[in-house]
Coordinates of C-alpha atoms and ligand atoms in Angstrom, one line a residue:
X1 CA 67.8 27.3 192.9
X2 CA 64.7 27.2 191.0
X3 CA 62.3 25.4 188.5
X4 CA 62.4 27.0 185.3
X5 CA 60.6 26.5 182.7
X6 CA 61.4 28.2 178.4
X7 CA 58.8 27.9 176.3
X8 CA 60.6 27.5 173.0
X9 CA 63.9 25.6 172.2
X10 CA 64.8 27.8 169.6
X11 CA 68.1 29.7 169.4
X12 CA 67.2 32.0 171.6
X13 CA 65.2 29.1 174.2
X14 CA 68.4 26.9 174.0
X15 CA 70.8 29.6 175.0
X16 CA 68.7 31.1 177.7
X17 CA 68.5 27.1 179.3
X18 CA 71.9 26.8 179.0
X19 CA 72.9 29.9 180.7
X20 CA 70.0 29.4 183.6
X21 CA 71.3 25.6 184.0
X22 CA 74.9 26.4 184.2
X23 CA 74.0 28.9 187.1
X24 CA 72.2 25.7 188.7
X25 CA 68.9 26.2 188.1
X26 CA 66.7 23.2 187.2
X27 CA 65.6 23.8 183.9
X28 CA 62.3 22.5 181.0
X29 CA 62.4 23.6 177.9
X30 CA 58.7 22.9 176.2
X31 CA 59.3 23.0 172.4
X32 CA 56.0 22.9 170.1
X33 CA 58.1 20.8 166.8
X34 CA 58.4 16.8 168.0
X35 CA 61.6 16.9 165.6
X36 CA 65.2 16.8 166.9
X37 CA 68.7 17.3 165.1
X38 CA 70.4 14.3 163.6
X39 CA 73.2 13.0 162.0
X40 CA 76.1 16.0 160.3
X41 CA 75.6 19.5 158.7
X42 CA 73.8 18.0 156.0
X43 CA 71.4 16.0 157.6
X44 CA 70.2 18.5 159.8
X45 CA 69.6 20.7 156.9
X46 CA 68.0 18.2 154.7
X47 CA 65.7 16.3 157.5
X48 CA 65.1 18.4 160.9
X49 CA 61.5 19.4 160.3
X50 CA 60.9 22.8 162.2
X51 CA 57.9 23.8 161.0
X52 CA 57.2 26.2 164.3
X53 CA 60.2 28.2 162.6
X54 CA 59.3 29.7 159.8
X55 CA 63.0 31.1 158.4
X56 CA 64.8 28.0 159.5
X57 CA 66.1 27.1 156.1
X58 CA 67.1 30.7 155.1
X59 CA 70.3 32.5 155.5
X60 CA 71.3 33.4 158.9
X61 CA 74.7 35.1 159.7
X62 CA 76.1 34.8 163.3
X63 CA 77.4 38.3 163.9
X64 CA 80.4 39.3 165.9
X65 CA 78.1 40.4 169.4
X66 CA 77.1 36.0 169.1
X67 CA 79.8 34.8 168.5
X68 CA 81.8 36.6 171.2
X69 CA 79.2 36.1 173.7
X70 CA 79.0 32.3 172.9
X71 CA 83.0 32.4 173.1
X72 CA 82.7 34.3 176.5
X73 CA 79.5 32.0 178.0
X74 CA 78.8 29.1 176.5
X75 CA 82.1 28.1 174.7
X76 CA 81.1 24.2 174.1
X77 CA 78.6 25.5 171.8
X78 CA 81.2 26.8 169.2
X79 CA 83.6 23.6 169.9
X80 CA 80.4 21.6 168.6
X81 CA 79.3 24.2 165.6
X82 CA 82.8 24.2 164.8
X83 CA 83.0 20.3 164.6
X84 CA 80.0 20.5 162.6
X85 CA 81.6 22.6 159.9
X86 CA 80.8 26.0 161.0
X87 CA 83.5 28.7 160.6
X88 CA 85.2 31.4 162.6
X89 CA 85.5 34.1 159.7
X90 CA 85.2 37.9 159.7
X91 CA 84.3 40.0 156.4
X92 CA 88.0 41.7 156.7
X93 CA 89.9 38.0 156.7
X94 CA 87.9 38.0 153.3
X95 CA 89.2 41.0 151.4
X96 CA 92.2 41.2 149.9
X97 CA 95.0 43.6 151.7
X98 CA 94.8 46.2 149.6
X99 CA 91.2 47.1 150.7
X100 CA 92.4 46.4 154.5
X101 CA 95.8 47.4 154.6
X102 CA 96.5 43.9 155.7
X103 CA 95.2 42.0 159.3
X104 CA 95.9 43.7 162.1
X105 CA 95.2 43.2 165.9
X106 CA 91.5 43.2 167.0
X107 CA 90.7 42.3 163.8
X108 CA 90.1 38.4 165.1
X109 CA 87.4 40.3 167.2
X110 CA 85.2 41.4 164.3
X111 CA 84.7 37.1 163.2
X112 CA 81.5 36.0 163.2
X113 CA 80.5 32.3 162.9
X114 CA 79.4 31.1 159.8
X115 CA 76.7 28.0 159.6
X116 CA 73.5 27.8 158.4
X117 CA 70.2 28.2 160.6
X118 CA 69.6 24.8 161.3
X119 CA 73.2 24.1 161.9
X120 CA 73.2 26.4 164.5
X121 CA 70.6 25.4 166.3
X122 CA 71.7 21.9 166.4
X123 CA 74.7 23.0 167.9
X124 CA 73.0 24.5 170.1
X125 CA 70.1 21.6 170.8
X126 CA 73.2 18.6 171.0
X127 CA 75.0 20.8 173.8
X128 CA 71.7 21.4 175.8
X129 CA 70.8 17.7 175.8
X130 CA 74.1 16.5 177.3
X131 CA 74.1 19.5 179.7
X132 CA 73.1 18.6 183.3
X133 CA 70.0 20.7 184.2
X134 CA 68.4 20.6 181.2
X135 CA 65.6 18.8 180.2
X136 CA 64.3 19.3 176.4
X137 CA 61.1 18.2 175.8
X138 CA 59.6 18.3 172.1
X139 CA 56.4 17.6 171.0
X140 CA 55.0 19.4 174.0
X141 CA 52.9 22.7 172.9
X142 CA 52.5 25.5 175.7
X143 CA 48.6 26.0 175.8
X144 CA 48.0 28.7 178.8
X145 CA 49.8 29.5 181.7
X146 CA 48.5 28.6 185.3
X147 CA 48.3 31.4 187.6
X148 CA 47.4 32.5 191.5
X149 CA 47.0 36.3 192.0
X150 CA 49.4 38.1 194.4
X151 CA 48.1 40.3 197.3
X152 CA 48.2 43.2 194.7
X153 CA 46.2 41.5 192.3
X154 CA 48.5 41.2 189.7
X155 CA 48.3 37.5 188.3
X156 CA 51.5 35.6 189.3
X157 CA 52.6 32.7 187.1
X158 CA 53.3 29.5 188.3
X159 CA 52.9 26.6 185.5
X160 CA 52.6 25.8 182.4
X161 CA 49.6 24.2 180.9
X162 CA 50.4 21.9 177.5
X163 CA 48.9 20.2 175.4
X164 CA 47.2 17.0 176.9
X165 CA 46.1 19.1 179.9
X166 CA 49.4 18.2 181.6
X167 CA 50.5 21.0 184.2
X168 CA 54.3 22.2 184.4
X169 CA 55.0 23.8 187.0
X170 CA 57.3 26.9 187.5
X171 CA 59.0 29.3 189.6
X172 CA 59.5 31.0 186.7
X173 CA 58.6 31.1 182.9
X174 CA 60.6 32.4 180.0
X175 CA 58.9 32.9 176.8
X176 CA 60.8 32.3 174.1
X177 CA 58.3 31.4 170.8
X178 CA 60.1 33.6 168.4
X179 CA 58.4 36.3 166.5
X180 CA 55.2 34.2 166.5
X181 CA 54.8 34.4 170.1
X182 CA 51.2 33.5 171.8
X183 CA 51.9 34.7 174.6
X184 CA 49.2 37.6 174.8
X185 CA 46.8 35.6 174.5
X186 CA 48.2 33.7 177.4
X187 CA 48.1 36.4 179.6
X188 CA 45.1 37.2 178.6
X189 CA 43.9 33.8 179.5
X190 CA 45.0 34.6 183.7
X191 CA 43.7 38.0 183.2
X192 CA 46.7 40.2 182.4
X193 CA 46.8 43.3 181.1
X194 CA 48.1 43.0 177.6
X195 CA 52.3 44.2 177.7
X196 CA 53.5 47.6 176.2
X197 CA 54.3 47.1 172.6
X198 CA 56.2 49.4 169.8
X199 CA 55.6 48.2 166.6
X200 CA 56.2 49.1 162.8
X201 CA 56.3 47.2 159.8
X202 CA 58.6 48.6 157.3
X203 CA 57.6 46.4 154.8
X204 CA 60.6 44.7 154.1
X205 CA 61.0 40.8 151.8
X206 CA 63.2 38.5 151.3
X207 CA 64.0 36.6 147.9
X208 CA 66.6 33.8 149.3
X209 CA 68.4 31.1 148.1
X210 CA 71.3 28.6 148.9
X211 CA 73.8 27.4 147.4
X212 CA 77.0 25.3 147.5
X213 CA 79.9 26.5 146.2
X214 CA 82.2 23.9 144.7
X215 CA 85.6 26.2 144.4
X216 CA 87.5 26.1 147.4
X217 CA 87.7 30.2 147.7
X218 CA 84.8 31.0 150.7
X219 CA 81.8 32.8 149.7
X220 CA 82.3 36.6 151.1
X221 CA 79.8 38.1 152.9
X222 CA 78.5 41.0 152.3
X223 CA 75.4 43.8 152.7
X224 CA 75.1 45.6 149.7
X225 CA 72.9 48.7 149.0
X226 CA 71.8 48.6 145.1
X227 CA 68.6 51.0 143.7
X228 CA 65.6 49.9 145.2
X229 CA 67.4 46.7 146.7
X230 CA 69.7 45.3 148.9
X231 CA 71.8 41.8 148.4
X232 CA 73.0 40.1 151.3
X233 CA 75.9 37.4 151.0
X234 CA 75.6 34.9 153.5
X235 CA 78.6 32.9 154.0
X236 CA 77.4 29.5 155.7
X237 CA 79.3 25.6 156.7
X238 CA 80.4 23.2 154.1
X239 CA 81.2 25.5 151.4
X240 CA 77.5 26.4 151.6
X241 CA 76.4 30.4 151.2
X242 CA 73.0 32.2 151.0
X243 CA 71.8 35.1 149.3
X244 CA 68.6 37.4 149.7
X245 CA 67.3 39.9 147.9
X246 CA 66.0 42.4 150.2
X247 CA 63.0 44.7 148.6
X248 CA 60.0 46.3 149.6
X249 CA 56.8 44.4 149.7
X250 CA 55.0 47.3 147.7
X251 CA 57.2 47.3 145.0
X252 CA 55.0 45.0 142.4
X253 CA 57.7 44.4 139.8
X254 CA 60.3 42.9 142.2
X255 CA 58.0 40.0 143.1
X256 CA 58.9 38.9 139.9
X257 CA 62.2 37.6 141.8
X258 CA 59.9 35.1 143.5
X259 CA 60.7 33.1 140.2
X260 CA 63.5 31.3 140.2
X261 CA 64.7 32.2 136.4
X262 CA 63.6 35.8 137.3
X263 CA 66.1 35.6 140.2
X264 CA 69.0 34.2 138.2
X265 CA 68.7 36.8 135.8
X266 CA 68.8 39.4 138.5
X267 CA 71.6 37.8 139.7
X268 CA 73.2 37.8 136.7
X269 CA 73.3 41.4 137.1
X270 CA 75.2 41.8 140.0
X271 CA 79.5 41.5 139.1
X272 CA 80.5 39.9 141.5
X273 CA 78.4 37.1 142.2
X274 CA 78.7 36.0 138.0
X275 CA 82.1 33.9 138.7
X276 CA 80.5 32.6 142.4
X277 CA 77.6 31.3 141.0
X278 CA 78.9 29.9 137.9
X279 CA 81.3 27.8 140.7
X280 CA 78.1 26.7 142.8
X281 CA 75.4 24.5 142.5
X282 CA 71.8 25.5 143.9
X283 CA 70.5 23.9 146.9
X284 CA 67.0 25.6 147.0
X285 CA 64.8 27.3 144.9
X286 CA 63.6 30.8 146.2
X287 CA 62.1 30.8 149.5
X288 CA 60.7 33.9 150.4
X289 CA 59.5 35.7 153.6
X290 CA 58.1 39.0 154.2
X291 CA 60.3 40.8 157.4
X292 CA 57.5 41.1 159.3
X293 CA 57.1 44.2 162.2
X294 CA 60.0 45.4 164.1
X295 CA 58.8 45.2 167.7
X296 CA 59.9 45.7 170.7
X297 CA 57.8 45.1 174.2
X298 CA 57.6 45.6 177.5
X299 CA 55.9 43.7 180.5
X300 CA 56.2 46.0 182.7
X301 CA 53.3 49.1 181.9
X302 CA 53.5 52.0 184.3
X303 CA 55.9 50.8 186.7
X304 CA 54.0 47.6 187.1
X305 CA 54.6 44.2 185.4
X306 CA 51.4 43.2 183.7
X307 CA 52.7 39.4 185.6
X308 CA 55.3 38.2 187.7
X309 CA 56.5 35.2 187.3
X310 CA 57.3 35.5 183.5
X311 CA 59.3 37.2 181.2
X312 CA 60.1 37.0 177.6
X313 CA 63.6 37.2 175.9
X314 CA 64.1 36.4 171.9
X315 CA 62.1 37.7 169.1
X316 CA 59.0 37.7 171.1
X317 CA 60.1 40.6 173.0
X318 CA 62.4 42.4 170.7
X319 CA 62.1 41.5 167.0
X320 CA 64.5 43.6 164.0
X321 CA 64.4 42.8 160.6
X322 CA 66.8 40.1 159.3
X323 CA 68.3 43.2 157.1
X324 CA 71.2 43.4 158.9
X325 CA 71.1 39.8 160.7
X326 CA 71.3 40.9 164.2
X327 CA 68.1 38.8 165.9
X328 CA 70.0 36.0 167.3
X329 CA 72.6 38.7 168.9
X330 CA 69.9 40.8 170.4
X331 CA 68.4 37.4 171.7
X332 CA 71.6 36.3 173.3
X333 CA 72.2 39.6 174.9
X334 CA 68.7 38.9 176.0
X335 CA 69.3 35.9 177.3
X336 CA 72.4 36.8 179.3
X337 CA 70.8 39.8 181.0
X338 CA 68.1 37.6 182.5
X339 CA 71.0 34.9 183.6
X340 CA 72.6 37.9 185.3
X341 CA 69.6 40.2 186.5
X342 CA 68.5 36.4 188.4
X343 CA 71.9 36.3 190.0
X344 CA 70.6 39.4 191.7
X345 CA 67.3 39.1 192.2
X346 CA 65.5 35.4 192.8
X347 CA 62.0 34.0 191.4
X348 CA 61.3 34.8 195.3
X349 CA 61.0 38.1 194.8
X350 CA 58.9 38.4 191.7
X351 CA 57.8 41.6 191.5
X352 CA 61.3 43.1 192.0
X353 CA 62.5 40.2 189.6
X354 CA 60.0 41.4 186.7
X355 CA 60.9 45.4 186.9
X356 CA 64.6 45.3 187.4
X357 CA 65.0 42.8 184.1
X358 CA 62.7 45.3 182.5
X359 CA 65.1 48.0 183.3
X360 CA 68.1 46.5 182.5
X361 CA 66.8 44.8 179.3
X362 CA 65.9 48.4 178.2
X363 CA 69.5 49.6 179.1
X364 CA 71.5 46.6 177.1
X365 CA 68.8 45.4 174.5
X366 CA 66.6 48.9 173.7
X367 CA 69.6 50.6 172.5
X368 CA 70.6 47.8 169.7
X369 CA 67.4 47.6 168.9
X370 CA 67.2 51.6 168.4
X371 CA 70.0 51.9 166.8
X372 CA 68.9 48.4 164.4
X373 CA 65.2 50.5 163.8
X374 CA 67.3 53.7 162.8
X375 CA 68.8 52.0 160.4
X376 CA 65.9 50.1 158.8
X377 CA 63.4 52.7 158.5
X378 CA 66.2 54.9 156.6
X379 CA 67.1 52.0 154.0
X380 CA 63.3 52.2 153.5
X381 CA 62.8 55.2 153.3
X382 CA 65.5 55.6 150.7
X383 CA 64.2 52.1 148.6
X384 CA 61.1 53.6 148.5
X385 CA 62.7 57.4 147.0
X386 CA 64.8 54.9 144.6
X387 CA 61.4 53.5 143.3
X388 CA 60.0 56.7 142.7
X389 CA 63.0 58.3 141.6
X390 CA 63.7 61.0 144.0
X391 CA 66.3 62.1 146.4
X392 CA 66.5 61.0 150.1
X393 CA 67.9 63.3 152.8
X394 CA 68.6 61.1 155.5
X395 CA 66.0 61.4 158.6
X396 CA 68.8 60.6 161.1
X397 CA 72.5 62.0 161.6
X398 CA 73.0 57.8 162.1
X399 CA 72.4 57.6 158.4
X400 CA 74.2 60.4 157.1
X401 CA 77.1 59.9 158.9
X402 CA 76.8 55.8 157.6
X403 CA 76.3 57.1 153.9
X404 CA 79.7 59.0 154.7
X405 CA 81.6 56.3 156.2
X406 CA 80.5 54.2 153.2
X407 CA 81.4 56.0 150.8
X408 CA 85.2 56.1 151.9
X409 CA 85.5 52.8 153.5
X410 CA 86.6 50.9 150.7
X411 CA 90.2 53.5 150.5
X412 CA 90.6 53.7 154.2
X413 CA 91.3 50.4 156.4
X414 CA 90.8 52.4 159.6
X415 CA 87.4 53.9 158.3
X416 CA 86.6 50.3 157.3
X417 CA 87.5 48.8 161.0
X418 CA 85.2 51.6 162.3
X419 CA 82.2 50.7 160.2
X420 CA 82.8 47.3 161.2
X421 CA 83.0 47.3 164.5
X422 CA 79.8 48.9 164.8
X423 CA 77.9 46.7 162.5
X424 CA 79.0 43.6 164.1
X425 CA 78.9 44.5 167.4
X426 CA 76.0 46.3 167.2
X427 CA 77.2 49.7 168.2
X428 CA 76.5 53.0 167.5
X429 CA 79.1 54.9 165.1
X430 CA 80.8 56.8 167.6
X431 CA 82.7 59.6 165.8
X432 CA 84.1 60.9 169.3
X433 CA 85.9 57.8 169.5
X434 CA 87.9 57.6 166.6
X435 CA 91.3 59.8 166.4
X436 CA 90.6 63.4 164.9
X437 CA 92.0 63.5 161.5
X438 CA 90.0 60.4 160.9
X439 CA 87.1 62.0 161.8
X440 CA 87.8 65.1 159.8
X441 CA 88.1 62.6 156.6
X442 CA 84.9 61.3 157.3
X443 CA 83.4 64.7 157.9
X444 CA 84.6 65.9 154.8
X445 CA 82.9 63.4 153.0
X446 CA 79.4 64.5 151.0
X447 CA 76.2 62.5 152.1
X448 CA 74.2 63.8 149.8
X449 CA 72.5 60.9 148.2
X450 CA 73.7 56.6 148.3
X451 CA 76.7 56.0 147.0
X452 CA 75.7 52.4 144.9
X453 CA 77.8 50.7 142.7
X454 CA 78.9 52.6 139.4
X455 CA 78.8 49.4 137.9
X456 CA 75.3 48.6 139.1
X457 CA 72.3 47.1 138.7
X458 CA 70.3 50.2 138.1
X459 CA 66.9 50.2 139.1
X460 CA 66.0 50.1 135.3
X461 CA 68.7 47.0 134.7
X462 CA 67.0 45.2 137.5
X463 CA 62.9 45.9 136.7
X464 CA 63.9 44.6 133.0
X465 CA 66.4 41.9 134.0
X466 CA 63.1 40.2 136.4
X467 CA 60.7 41.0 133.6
X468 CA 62.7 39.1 131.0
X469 CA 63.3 41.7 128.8
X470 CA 67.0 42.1 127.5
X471 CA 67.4 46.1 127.9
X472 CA 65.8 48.7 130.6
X473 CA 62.4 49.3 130.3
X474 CA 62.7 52.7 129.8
X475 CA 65.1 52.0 126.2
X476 CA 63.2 49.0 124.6
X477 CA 59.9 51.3 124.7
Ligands
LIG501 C1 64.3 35.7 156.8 C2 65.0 35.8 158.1 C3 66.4 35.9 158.1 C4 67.1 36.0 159.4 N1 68.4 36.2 159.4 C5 69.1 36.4 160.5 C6 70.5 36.5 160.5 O1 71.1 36.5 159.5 N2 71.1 36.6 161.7 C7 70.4 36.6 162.9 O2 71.0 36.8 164.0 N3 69.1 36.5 162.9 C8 68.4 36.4 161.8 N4 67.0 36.3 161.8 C9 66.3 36.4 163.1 C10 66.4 35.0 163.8 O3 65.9 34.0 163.0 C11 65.7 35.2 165.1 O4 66.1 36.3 165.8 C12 65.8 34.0 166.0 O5 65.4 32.8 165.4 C13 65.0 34.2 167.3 O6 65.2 33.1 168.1 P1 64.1 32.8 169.2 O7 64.6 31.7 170.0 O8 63.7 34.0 169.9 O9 62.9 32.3 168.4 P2 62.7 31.1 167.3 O10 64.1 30.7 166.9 O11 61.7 31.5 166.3 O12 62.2 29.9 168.2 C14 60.9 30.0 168.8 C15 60.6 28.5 169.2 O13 59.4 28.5 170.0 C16 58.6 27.4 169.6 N5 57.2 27.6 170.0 C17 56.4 28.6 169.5 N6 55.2 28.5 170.2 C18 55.3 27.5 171.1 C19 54.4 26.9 172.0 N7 53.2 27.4 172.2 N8 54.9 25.9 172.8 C20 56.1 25.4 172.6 N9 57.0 25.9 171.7 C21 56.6 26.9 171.0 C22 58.8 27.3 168.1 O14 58.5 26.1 167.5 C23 60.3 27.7 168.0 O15 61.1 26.5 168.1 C24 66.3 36.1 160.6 C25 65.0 36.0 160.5 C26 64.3 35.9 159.3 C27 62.8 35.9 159.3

């Protein structure tokens, strides 16, 4: 079995050890932030300081693809997030029957796991250090890799340099430093060539705050499409929920929202959240973060890997934007192809090792993340027709056939299963798959433009709402 060693004990690091460990590898996970999880839900919110994380205190949702991986490999994890408060909940066990025609089976498939970020990960950090295997140790920075060239010349990595000058070595290394990752410049330091990347920055932010909600009724969660805006509802443990506003970073007035009376005005706006809010007490101001690239990259260029003995899973190899809350899914889908593409092929043969977890990470991974880019650049495409008042045509039949399926969902349980399934599972919506008249219904449907909420915000509300004014721009000039 062999010496591994993850550079990052985030959620992506932790599950990745975990998996390698339980396979009987001998496992070091190097972790930049000297901070550790303790004491209950709260405390680890309040106190674990994470600064190597930058959206650790902002709303995360667990999708469906987690939690039924965690269910399916790493089951103590949810026994300990559960005992810490997190919850087993599904958007359909949160609407009432009429909209779902009541629960039905498979619907317990379509829960996710509802906790906050740092809740998560000390679920996921308490597990690992009990776990035989595994040794965590924070405080220690990765600085540069150490490497021998092979007899082809491409650099072979085989430690881990960290700070102090102290040498880890490795049969192999997994790089897993989240979105920030260093790790070109640590090739670059054993004289790799740099790996393949695909990058582009939509230009998505995030307004977000958290809350507690006093009233016993769960917060529901949610993705809702406004004019020029987004809202997502993040259910969380302990009563606790999270909402973002999701704009554009060119759109000037918006950044009004990064005031917290400008937020609870637009807030204000939005129906539903009125009676929620008024039952909830605020337990941050707004924190916000701009979505940063969505990237995906490769470390194998032309057939070759760029290095053996290292490979990357987690946001440093495939990155989405938190839009639709699928980065810890991707990274645990990561995380299990590399546990399974290392049952086939060992460390030993590291060439073969660093191609064939290439390939299969493009066959299991790529597609989400396609599918997650698809859907990104069309919301932006049409916030960005919403803020200058045109029409959108969507760019991909993905989109149009979404803007159908939402449009009907609401009046159809089956529609609403179908839309679900695919969101939370990370799926493509599969018309082919669904029975005929079904299809026909959705078909039918017009996609000509987004269907928001007759009741709104409209843009106009919204710009006038942040700007303190009492009416729409356009009718107090
Ligand atoms: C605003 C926002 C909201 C999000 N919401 C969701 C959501 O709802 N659902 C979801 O699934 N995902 C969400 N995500 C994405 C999610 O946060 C990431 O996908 C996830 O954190 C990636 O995990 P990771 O382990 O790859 O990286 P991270 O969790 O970022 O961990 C990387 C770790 O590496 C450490 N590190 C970095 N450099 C070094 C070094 N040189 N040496 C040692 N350690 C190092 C860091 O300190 C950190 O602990 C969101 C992201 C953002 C920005």
């Amino acid at each position: 079995m062999a010496r591994i060693t993850v550079i990052g004990a985030g959620l992506n690091g932790l599950a990745t050890a975990l998996l390698l460990a339980r396979d009987g590898h001998s496992v070091t996970v190097l972790e930049r932030d000297a901070g550790q999880p303790e004491g209950d839900a709260d405390g680890q919110w309040q106190n674990w300081e994470r600064p190597g994380v930058s959206q650790f205190r902002l709303p995360h949702i667990m999708q469906a693809l987690w939690r039924q991986l965690m269910e399916r490999e790493l089951p103590e994890v949810i026994d300990e997030l559960v005992r810490l408060g997190g919850v087993r909940m599904g958007p359909l066990d949160m609407m009432p029957p009429a909209v779902t025609g009541g629960s039905r089976p498979g619907d317990e498939d379509l829960r996710m796991m509802l906790a906050r970020r740092p809740v998560v990960e000390g679920a996921l950090a308490t597990v690992a250090a009990r776990t035989p295997g595994v040794t965590i140790r924070r405080g220690a920075k990765a600085e540069a890799l150490v490497a021998a060239a092979d007899a082809s010349g491409v650099p072979h990595v085989n430690g881990v340099v960290i700070d102090g000058g102290e040498t880890v070595p490795a049969d192999l290394v997994v790089d897993a430093m989240g979105r920030n990752t260093t790790i070109d410049r640590m090739l670059a330091g054993i004289g790799a060539q740099r790996p393949e990347e695909q990058s582009e920055d939509l230009g998505f932010v995030y307004y977000c705050r958290h809350f507690r909600n006093e009233s016993p009724r769960p917060a529901p969660s949610a993705i809702l499409f406004y004019e020029g805006m987004s809202l997502l509802w993040v259910p969380a443990d302990e009563n606790t929920f999270g909402l973002a506003f999701v704009a554009a970073s060119n759109d000037r007035e918006l950044r009004a929202l990064r005031d917290v009376q400008a937020w609870d005005r637009a807030a204000a706006l939005i129906p539903d959240l009125v009676p929620l809010l008024a039952m909830s007490t605020p337990l941050t101001d707004v924190q916000v973060m701009s979505g940063g690239p969505d990237r995906h990259r490769s470390f194998v260029v032309d057939g070759e890997p760029v290095a053996t003995g290292v490979v990357a899973v987690g946001d440093s190899v495939v990155r989405t934007n938190p839009s639709l809350g699928r980065g810890s899914s991707i990274g645990m889908a990561q995380a299990c192809v590399l546990r399974d593409v290392l049952r086939e092929v060992g460390p030993d043969r590291p060439a073969e090792l660093a191609r064939r977890f290439d390939e299969v990470i493009d066959a299991v991974v790529g597609k989400m993340y396609r599918l997650t880019l698809d859907q990104d650049q069309n919301r932006m495409a049409e916030i960005q027709a919403d803020i200058a008042g045109t029409p959108y045509p969507p760019a991909s039949e993905a989109w149009a056939l979404q803007r159908r399926v939402r449009q009907i969902m609401m009046q159809e349980p089956d529609v609403l299963r179908f839309f679900m399934r695919s969101a939370l599972q990370i799926e493509a919506l599969d018309v082919t798959a669904i029975p005929p008249a079904l299809r026909a219904r959705i078909e039918a449907e017009k996609a000509d433009g987004p269907s928001y909420p007759p009741a709104g915000p409209t843009r106009a509300q919204l710009l006038a709402a942040v700007a303190g004014a009492d009416q729409p721009a356009e009718s107090v000039a």
